[in-house]
Amino acid sequence: MNFLRGVMGGPSAGPQPSGADTIQKLCDRVASSTLLDDRRDAVRALKSLSKKYRLEVGIQAMEHLIHVLQTDRSDSEIIGYALDTLYNVISNDLEEEEQEENSAKQVDDLGSQFTEIFIKQQENVTLLLTLVEEFDFHVRWPGVKLLTSLLKQQGPQVQQIILVSPMGVSRLMDLLADSREVIRNDGVLLLQQLTKSNAAIQKIVAFENAFERLLDIITEEGNSDGGIVVEDCLLLLQNLLKNNNSNQNFFKEGSYIQRMKPWFEVGDDNCGWSAQKVTNLHLMLQLVRVLVSPTNPPGATSSCQKAMFHCGLLQQLCTILMATGVPADILTETINTVSEVIRGCQTNQDYFASVNAPSNPPRPAIVVLLMSMVNERQPFVLRCAVLYCFQCFLYKNQKGQGEIVSTLLPSTIDATGNSVSAGQLLCGGLFSTDSLSNWCAAVALAHALQENATLKEQLLRVQLATSIGNPPVSLLQQCTNILSQGSKVQTRVGLLMLLCTWLSNCSIAVTHFLHNPANVPFLTGQIAENLGEEEQLVQGLCALLLGISIYYNDNSLENYRKEKLKQLIEKRIGRENFIEKLGFISKHELYSRAAQKPQPSFSSPDHMMFDHEFTKLVKELEGVISKAIYKSSEEDKKEEEVKKTLEQHDNIVTHYKKVIREQDQELEELKQRINTLTSQNEQLQATVTQQVSQIQQHKDQYNLLKVQLGKDTQHHNSHGETFQMNGIQTEEVSKLKEELEEWKNKHELLQGQLKEKDSVIEKLNSSQLEMGTTEQSSQTSKFGGLEHNNELQKELEMLRSQIQLQSAEISKLQMENQKLQVMVLTTTADPMLGDSGATAATSSELEGRLEQEIKELKSEVKALSEEKESLKQHLDSSSSTVAILQDEKSKLQREVAESKKEQDDLLVLLADQDQKISALKIKLKDLGVPVEDEDDTESGDQGDEDEDGDEEEQD
């Protein structure tokens, strides 16, 4: 019957096998088949069923597939099928038909559960990392996709397993060097998931040369004109750099900021902005902002800002900023990027102030941006970006603040009206009908006054012409007039923030504000009324403004002294009610949002209420205003007296610190001069030592000459008979011998004088050394050393007298030498009668020798006289040095005596001041006012002294 049914095509007997049964049979084949081909076919069949029967395959086949990965690694085809099957089971990237059948929640649960089962055994992830190392495309690519899916499902757990795996991260970094773009691009996606929210892995990836490889890929793909691969690389770079100070520093030190400049070379024709290019450029701008974010450490941000200026990146961004045809979202992000690149960096702020827009006539970029900010037709996000740029330009930039305020002053306003200044735009926005322009202009003007009391006073001079025929009013008065007219809440909030910033820490501005009699009644009326929730914010700001008028009041106006304003609050508002209204500001939800970060980010214009810098001012003033409201008049007076006394004491201490600092500087200069003199003294000693050695050489030469003269004398005695030709010749020769003996005696005398001169030079050396030690000891002992200087002066006088005696002896020797020469010449000129030829030759030879010896002696005498002159010059210079040192020493002694006297006066004065302060502290304690302990004060003074000491060391 079965045969007939089969031939005739009838229905087969029994039910058809279900999907689960088929999967079970395939799993059995994978587990039990001995032939590799059978197992390969079974795994291929499981792969084809894994998408439709995801749950069944995952439950029944996962263990067998993992076993295949462990045992059949030699066959790349079955490994690839197994990896693809696991990927289909774990991944949530299902087709649309399957997504319609199953809910998204169920899909997510399945992927997460299967991932958890797979990573329960950490060896499975390690095995997968080993497979990713294989170069075979059919193994490596499915392995990368599977590992990426695991990271998407259970990121932190898989990250930890890879982190502890030996060379786990390094193996994955090799994917970026793969020549096959598919694997390289999926490797970038894998590293994106791997580096999410894990600083340790981010550091390892960065030090595995990730920056170099990613930047090379971006360059190869065409920078901003590249495709989605550039986008993936930029997202990976953001993961590596965001909130990771170590990687940011490594990126900067590796000169990778310079390689970012070509990204922003968009060209002149900006018509071809594809969607992918806009996305890429947006991510590039965000990457620049990551490096200079205000949340980064100030030092790292500053170094990145400087690097961006020096490599021309800031200039390139400003070019995009002023270009035409740039999409609105790119322009907005560029403005935000430029804002953070120049924030707090004086060099970059100065450059930005010099940038001009390509218009006719050229206008500064700041003016063009402000025109967009106060133009209500511009997009809201663009206006917020311009406001942020203006705030960053003025942040810690007193020069820029002064330039902005100067455009409002009467002396600098352009009378021709040809150009529009920043001040005119701000005033125009401040008093326009658009509430958002009012708020932006008020906040911008408040930033121009931030922490700058001088500009707050100068801004009081600004006069505005409200209408033709009416007298001009001040800017302060016009702000209060608009405030009292009951405009929109956003406008009033902006004006109140401007007034609070203007009046804070500026008593003159407070006096001008109180001088208008309508201002205080308006504020008290606003605070006292019971209005709706929308008006509570205005009431809180009015309370803050009134509190600033009390706290910074210098009591120059009799009707608005501190005490009278407090009484007014007590009568019309009540202190508790006033403090409650003041607390409305910090309790507001928009206040908390604005306090989080400097950039103004609002979901809608209606939420634009608070500025980040203003929230800091509220935190600073809320507590002190609350304390000031509860203080009595007596306490205020006593506090003012104590403040004045402390200020006087501080001024006195500051003055004496300045005096002591100046004296220390003078002492330091004198020490330097002493060091220079000491070096000069050492040079002189070296010179004297050199001269002593030269004198010794001359002594040796003299001794040698003396020996030669002795030999010549013996030679003359042996040939004495030849000179006895007649009586006259014999007498002349005997006289010549006597002259030679006298010459020898003179030389012996000269040798003795030279020895005395050596001893004098040694005394001079010792006296100069003692003089150096005397100068050093004069700074510590302040007195003493006068007797030693007197002795030194006496020795110098003796040395001068000896030199004079030596010069006289030398001149006497020179005269005798001349006489001797004359005698020799007369002797040789006399005729010698009866002389034979041999006797005449001998006599002429002797005369030649005598003349040569006399010439040598004459040259020696001349050399000795020159040495005497040089020694005399050195002695004169030494005596002048001693005189200079004596003058310096006396000056130092006088200065030390004066400083000691001033310090004694200071100690007496400080003791009196300490007694007064202790008496005042006792009075304050009796009155119940908390007073700092003396230990705190002494620790504070010690801190100041330490700071002064550090400054001295730096000086």
GROMACS .gro file of C-alpha atoms in nm, residues 156-440:
model
  285
  156PRO     CA    1   2.972   4.598   3.073
  157GLN     CA    2   3.001   4.221   3.132
  158VAL     CA    3   3.162   4.151   2.794
  159GLN     CA    4   3.394   4.453   2.838
  160GLN     CA    5   3.517   4.314   3.168
  161ILE     CA    6   3.584   3.971   3.016
  162ILE     CA    7   3.779   4.125   2.725
  163LEU     CA    8   3.969   4.352   2.963
  164VAL     CA    9   4.100   4.062   3.173
  165SER     CA   10   4.172   3.846   2.868
  166PRO     CA   11   4.541   3.846   2.770
  167MET     CA   12   4.593   4.081   2.476
  168GLY     CA   13   4.217   4.097   2.431
  169VAL     CA   14   4.197   4.462   2.329
  170SER     CA   15   4.514   4.442   2.119
  171ARG     CA   16   4.368   4.158   1.912
  172LEU     CA   17   4.066   4.370   1.826
  173MET     CA   18   4.283   4.670   1.735
  174ASP     CA   19   4.432   4.464   1.452
  175LEU     CA   20   4.096   4.485   1.276
  176LEU     CA   21   4.165   4.849   1.185
  177ALA     CA   22   4.468   4.739   0.982
  178ASP     CA   23   4.275   4.478   0.779
  179SER     CA   24   4.295   4.545   0.405
  180ARG     CA   25   3.935   4.430   0.354
  181GLU     CA   26   3.713   4.732   0.406
  182VAL     CA   27   3.414   4.529   0.525
  183ILE     CA   28   3.608   4.384   0.816
  184ARG     CA   29   3.778   4.717   0.889
  185ASN     CA   30   3.448   4.905   0.895
  186ASP     CA   31   3.279   4.644   1.116
  187GLY     CA   32   3.588   4.657   1.337
  188VAL     CA   33   3.525   5.028   1.388
  189LEU     CA   34   3.166   4.947   1.493
  190LEU     CA   35   3.298   4.679   1.729
  191LEU     CA   36   3.539   4.926   1.894
  192GLN     CA   37   3.253   5.175   1.930
  193GLN     CA   38   3.062   4.928   2.144
  194LEU     CA   39   3.377   4.817   2.326
  195THR     CA   40   3.481   5.169   2.435
  196LYS     CA   41   3.142   5.289   2.561
  197SER     CA   42   3.163   5.414   2.921
  198ASN     CA   43   3.483   5.224   3.004
  199ALA     CA   44   3.781   5.450   3.073
  200ALA     CA   45   4.029   5.163   3.113
  201ILE     CA   46   3.954   5.017   2.769
  202GLN     CA   47   3.952   5.366   2.620
  203LYS     CA   48   4.307   5.423   2.745
  204ILE     CA   49   4.429   5.087   2.612
  205VAL     CA   50   4.273   5.151   2.271
  206ALA     CA   51   4.423   5.501   2.258
  207PHE     CA   52   4.773   5.375   2.342
  208GLU     CA   53   4.739   5.104   2.077
  209ASN     CA   54   4.777   5.383   1.819
  210ALA     CA   55   4.403   5.415   1.758
  211PHE     CA   56   4.419   5.791   1.694
  212GLU     CA   57   4.672   5.751   1.415
  213ARG     CA   58   4.477   5.473   1.244
  214LEU     CA   59   4.139   5.643   1.270
  215LEU     CA   60   4.270   5.974   1.137
  216ASP     CA   61   4.433   5.789   0.848
  217ILE     CA   62   4.099   5.624   0.765
  218ILE     CA   63   3.920   5.959   0.777
  219THR     CA   64   4.180   6.111   0.544
  220GLU     CA   65   4.159   5.817   0.303
  221GLU     CA   66   3.779   5.842   0.293
  222GLY     CA   67   3.789   6.215   0.204
  223ASN     CA   68   3.747   6.392   0.542
  224SER     CA   69   3.406   6.559   0.563
  225ASP     CA   70   3.317   6.447   0.210
  226GLY     CA   71   3.352   6.082   0.310
  227GLY     CA   72   3.074   5.833   0.367
  228ILE     CA   73   2.933   5.661   0.672
  229VAL     CA   74   3.276   5.515   0.755
  230VAL     CA   75   3.395   5.866   0.846
  231GLU     CA   76   3.091   5.903   1.070
  232ASP     CA   77   3.170   5.575   1.249
  233CYS     CA   78   3.535   5.679   1.299
  234LEU     CA   79   3.429   6.014   1.443
  235LEU     CA   80   3.187   5.844   1.684
  236LEU     CA   81   3.470   5.616   1.798
  237LEU     CA   82   3.699   5.918   1.849
  238GLN     CA   83   3.431   6.082   2.062
  239ASN     CA   84   3.407   5.770   2.276
  240LEU     CA   85   3.784   5.776   2.329
  241LEU     CA   86   3.811   6.146   2.414
  242LYS     CA   87   3.491   6.245   2.592
  243ASN     CA   88   3.541   6.282   2.969
  244ASN     CA   89   3.881   6.110   2.944
  245ASN     CA   90   4.152   6.356   3.046
  246SER     CA   91   4.435   6.108   2.987
  247ASN     CA   92   4.334   6.044   2.626
  248GLN     CA   93   4.276   6.414   2.564
  249ASN     CA   94   4.627   6.494   2.681
  250PHE     CA   95   4.767   6.209   2.469
  251PHE     CA   96   4.573   6.340   2.167
  252LYS     CA   97   4.716   6.690   2.218
  253GLU     CA   98   5.073   6.576   2.289
  254GLY     CA   99   5.065   6.355   1.980
  255SER     CA  100   5.002   6.662   1.760
  256TYR     CA  101   4.673   6.517   1.638
  257ILE     CA  102   4.495   6.852   1.679
  258GLN     CA  103   4.694   6.981   1.383
  259ARG     CA  104   4.553   6.698   1.169
  260MET     CA  105   4.198   6.820   1.234
  261LYS     CA  106   4.245   7.142   1.039
  262PRO     CA  107   4.188   6.988   0.688
  263TRP     CA  108   3.847   6.866   0.806
  264PHE     CA  109   3.709   7.219   0.793
  265GLU     CA  110   3.845   7.322   0.454
  266VAL     CA  111   3.501   7.327   0.292
  267GLY     CA  112   3.593   7.553  -0.003
  268ASP     CA  113   3.424   7.862  -0.139
  269ASP     CA  114   3.136   7.692  -0.318
  270ASN     CA  115   2.923   7.564  -0.033
  271CYS     CA  116   2.632   7.455  -0.251
  272GLY     CA  117   2.704   7.083  -0.233
  273TRP     CA  118   2.605   6.998   0.124
  274SER     CA  119   2.490   6.636   0.124
  275ALA     CA  120   2.318   6.487   0.427
  276GLN     CA  121   2.622   6.271   0.504
  277LYS     CA  122   2.858   6.569   0.480
  278VAL     CA  123   2.642   6.768   0.719
  279THR     CA  124   2.646   6.475   0.963
  280ASN     CA  125   3.023   6.432   0.933
  281LEU     CA  126   3.097   6.800   0.982
  282HIS     CA  127   2.860   6.813   1.276
  283LEU     CA  128   3.047   6.528   1.445
  284MET     CA  129   3.383   6.693   1.366
  285LEU     CA  130   3.272   7.012   1.536
  286GLN     CA  131   3.151   6.813   1.835
  287LEU     CA  132   3.491   6.644   1.855
  288VAL     CA  133   3.660   6.985   1.873
  289ARG     CA  134   3.419   7.084   2.150
  290VAL     CA  135   3.506   6.768   2.343
  291LEU     CA  136   3.868   6.886   2.363
  292VAL     CA  137   3.782   7.239   2.487
  293SER     CA  138   3.471   7.165   2.692
  294PRO     CA  139   3.426   7.388   3.002
  295THR     CA  140   3.386   7.070   3.209
  296ASN     CA  141   3.745   6.963   3.134
  297PRO     CA  142   4.030   7.061   3.368
  298PRO     CA  143   4.124   7.427   3.305
  299GLY     CA  144   4.486   7.347   3.225
  300ALA     CA  145   4.399   7.085   2.963
  301THR     CA  146   4.138   7.310   2.802
  302SER     CA  147   4.379   7.604   2.787
  303SER     CA  148   4.656   7.400   2.623
  304CYS     CA  149   4.415   7.266   2.360
  305GLN     CA  150   4.287   7.617   2.290
  306LYS     CA  151   4.641   7.743   2.234
  307ALA     CA  152   4.722   7.450   2.007
  308MET     CA  153   4.410   7.517   1.798
  309PHE     CA  154   4.511   7.879   1.753
  310HIS     CA  155   4.871   7.804   1.659
  311CYS     CA  156   4.780   7.537   1.403
  312GLY     CA  157   4.519   7.760   1.236
  313LEU     CA  158   4.213   7.558   1.337
  314LEU     CA  159   4.042   7.859   1.498
  315GLN     CA  160   4.103   8.065   1.186
  316GLN     CA  161   3.947   7.791   0.975
  317LEU     CA  162   3.640   7.779   1.198
  318CYS     CA  163   3.601   8.157   1.174
  319THR     CA  164   3.614   8.123   0.795
  320ILE     CA  165   3.319   7.881   0.808
  321LEU     CA  166   3.146   8.118   1.048
  322MET     CA  167   3.163   8.407   0.804
  323ALA     CA  168   3.100   8.199   0.487
  324THR     CA  169   2.776   8.207   0.290
  325GLY     CA  170   2.557   7.911   0.205
  326VAL     CA  171   2.640   7.714   0.520
  327PRO     CA  172   2.343   7.510   0.652
  328ALA     CA  173   2.179   7.650   0.964
  329ASP     CA  174   2.258   7.356   1.191
  330ILE     CA  175   2.625   7.355   1.084
  331LEU     CA  176   2.644   7.732   1.136
  332THR     CA  177   2.490   7.696   1.483
  333GLU     CA  178   2.730   7.421   1.583
  334THR     CA  179   3.024   7.619   1.442
  335ILE     CA  180   2.928   7.919   1.657
  336ASN     CA  181   2.911   7.696   1.964
  337THR     CA  182   3.250   7.544   1.876
  338VAL     CA  183   3.417   7.883   1.826
  339SER     CA  184   3.264   7.992   2.157
  340GLU     CA  185   3.434   7.717   2.355
  341VAL     CA  186   3.762   7.751   2.166
  342ILE     CA  187   3.792   8.118   2.273
  343ARG     CA  188   3.635   8.087   2.620
  344GLY     CA  189   3.878   8.215   2.882
  345CYS     CA  190   4.176   8.225   2.640
  346GLN     CA  191   4.296   8.584   2.595
  347THR     CA  192   4.491   8.515   2.275
  348ASN     CA  193   4.196   8.349   2.104
  349GLN     CA  194   3.957   8.618   2.227
  350ASP     CA  195   4.180   8.891   2.084
  351TYR     CA  196   4.194   8.711   1.751
  352PHE     CA  197   3.817   8.670   1.741
  353ALA     CA  198   3.774   9.041   1.811
  354SER     CA  199   3.985   9.115   1.500
  355VAL     CA  200   3.780   8.893   1.266
  356ASN     CA  201   3.574   9.090   1.012
  357ALA     CA  202   3.280   8.974   0.806
  358PRO     CA  203   3.322   8.986   0.425
  359SER     CA  204   3.082   9.279   0.383
  360ASN     CA  205   3.108   9.628   0.238
  361PRO     CA  206   3.215   9.806   0.453
  362PRO     CA  207   3.370   9.526   0.662
  363ARG     CA  208   3.210   9.477   1.001
  364PRO     CA  209   3.345   9.295   1.303
  365ALA     CA  210   3.221   8.941   1.341
  366ILE     CA  211   3.089   9.022   1.688
  367VAL     CA  212   2.863   9.295   1.547
  368VAL     CA  213   2.731   9.063   1.274
  369LEU     CA  214   2.655   8.793   1.530
  370LEU     CA  215   2.479   9.039   1.762
  371MET     CA  216   2.265   9.150   1.471
  372SER     CA  217   2.149   8.789   1.437
  373MET     CA  218   2.088   8.761   1.811
  374VAL     CA  219   1.850   9.059   1.832
  375ASN     CA  220   1.674   8.967   1.506
  376GLU     CA  221   1.352   8.787   1.595
  377ARG     CA  222   1.332   8.626   1.251
  378GLN     CA  223   1.644   8.416   1.311
  379PRO     CA  224   1.607   8.056   1.441
  380PHE     CA  225   1.589   8.021   1.816
  381VAL     CA  226   1.886   7.780   1.843
  382LEU     CA  227   2.100   8.017   1.635
  383ARG     CA  228   2.021   8.309   1.866
  384CYS     CA  229   2.109   8.097   2.170
  385ALA     CA  230   2.440   8.003   2.005
  386VAL     CA  231   2.524   8.369   1.935
  387LEU     CA  232   2.449   8.458   2.298
  388TYR     CA  233   2.678   8.177   2.415
  389CYS     CA  234   2.951   8.300   2.179
  390PHE     CA  235   2.923   8.653   2.319
  391GLN     CA  236   2.937   8.522   2.676
  392CYS     CA  237   3.247   8.315   2.600
  393PHE     CA  238   3.412   8.613   2.431
  394LEU     CA  239   3.366   8.820   2.748
  395TYR     CA  240   3.453   8.540   2.994
  396LYS     CA  241   3.761   8.653   3.193
  397ASN     CA  242   3.825   8.914   2.924
  398GLN     CA  243   3.836   9.259   3.081
  399LYS     CA  244   3.979   9.405   2.764
  400GLY     CA  245   3.682   9.282   2.560
  401GLN     CA  246   3.439   9.399   2.828
  402GLY     CA  247   3.590   9.747   2.813
  403GLU     CA  248   3.563   9.756   2.433
  404ILE     CA  249   3.194   9.664   2.444
  405VAL     CA  250   3.108   9.915   2.715
  406SER     CA  251   3.312  10.186   2.541
  407THR     CA  252   3.076  10.167   2.242
  408LEU     CA  253   2.798  10.286   2.475
  409LEU     CA  254   2.983  10.583   2.627
  410PRO     CA  255   2.910  10.930   2.485
  411SER     CA  256   3.269  11.005   2.386
  412THR     CA  257   3.305  10.699   2.161
  413ILE     CA  258   2.969  10.685   1.982
  414ASP     CA  259   2.999  10.736   1.607
  415ALA     CA  260   2.831  11.067   1.533
  416THR     CA  261   2.796  10.998   1.159
  417GLY     CA  262   2.583  10.692   1.217
  418ASN     CA  263   2.744  10.506   0.928
  419SER     CA  264   2.841  10.202   1.134
  420VAL     CA  265   2.645  10.009   1.393
  421SER     CA  266   2.832   9.928   1.712
  422ALA     CA  267   2.784   9.643   1.953
  423GLY     CA  268   2.657   9.880   2.222
  424GLN     CA  269   2.390  10.021   1.992
  425LEU     CA  270   2.272   9.670   1.903
  426LEU     CA  271   2.252   9.573   2.269
  427CYS     CA  272   2.053   9.885   2.356
  428GLY     CA  273   1.827   9.825   2.059
  429GLY     CA  274   1.764   9.467   2.167
  430LEU     CA  275   1.717   9.573   2.528
  431PHE     CA  276   1.428   9.806   2.444
  432SER     CA  277   1.271   9.625   2.146
  433THR     CA  278   0.923   9.477   2.144
  434ASP     CA  279   1.053   9.119   2.124
  435SER     CA  280   1.082   8.974   2.475
  436LEU     CA  281   1.347   8.721   2.368
  437SER     CA  282   1.563   9.003   2.229
  438ASN     CA  283   1.515   9.191   2.558
  439TRP     CA  284   1.631   8.890   2.758
  440CYS     CA  285   1.932   8.812   2.535
   0.00000   0.00000   0.00000
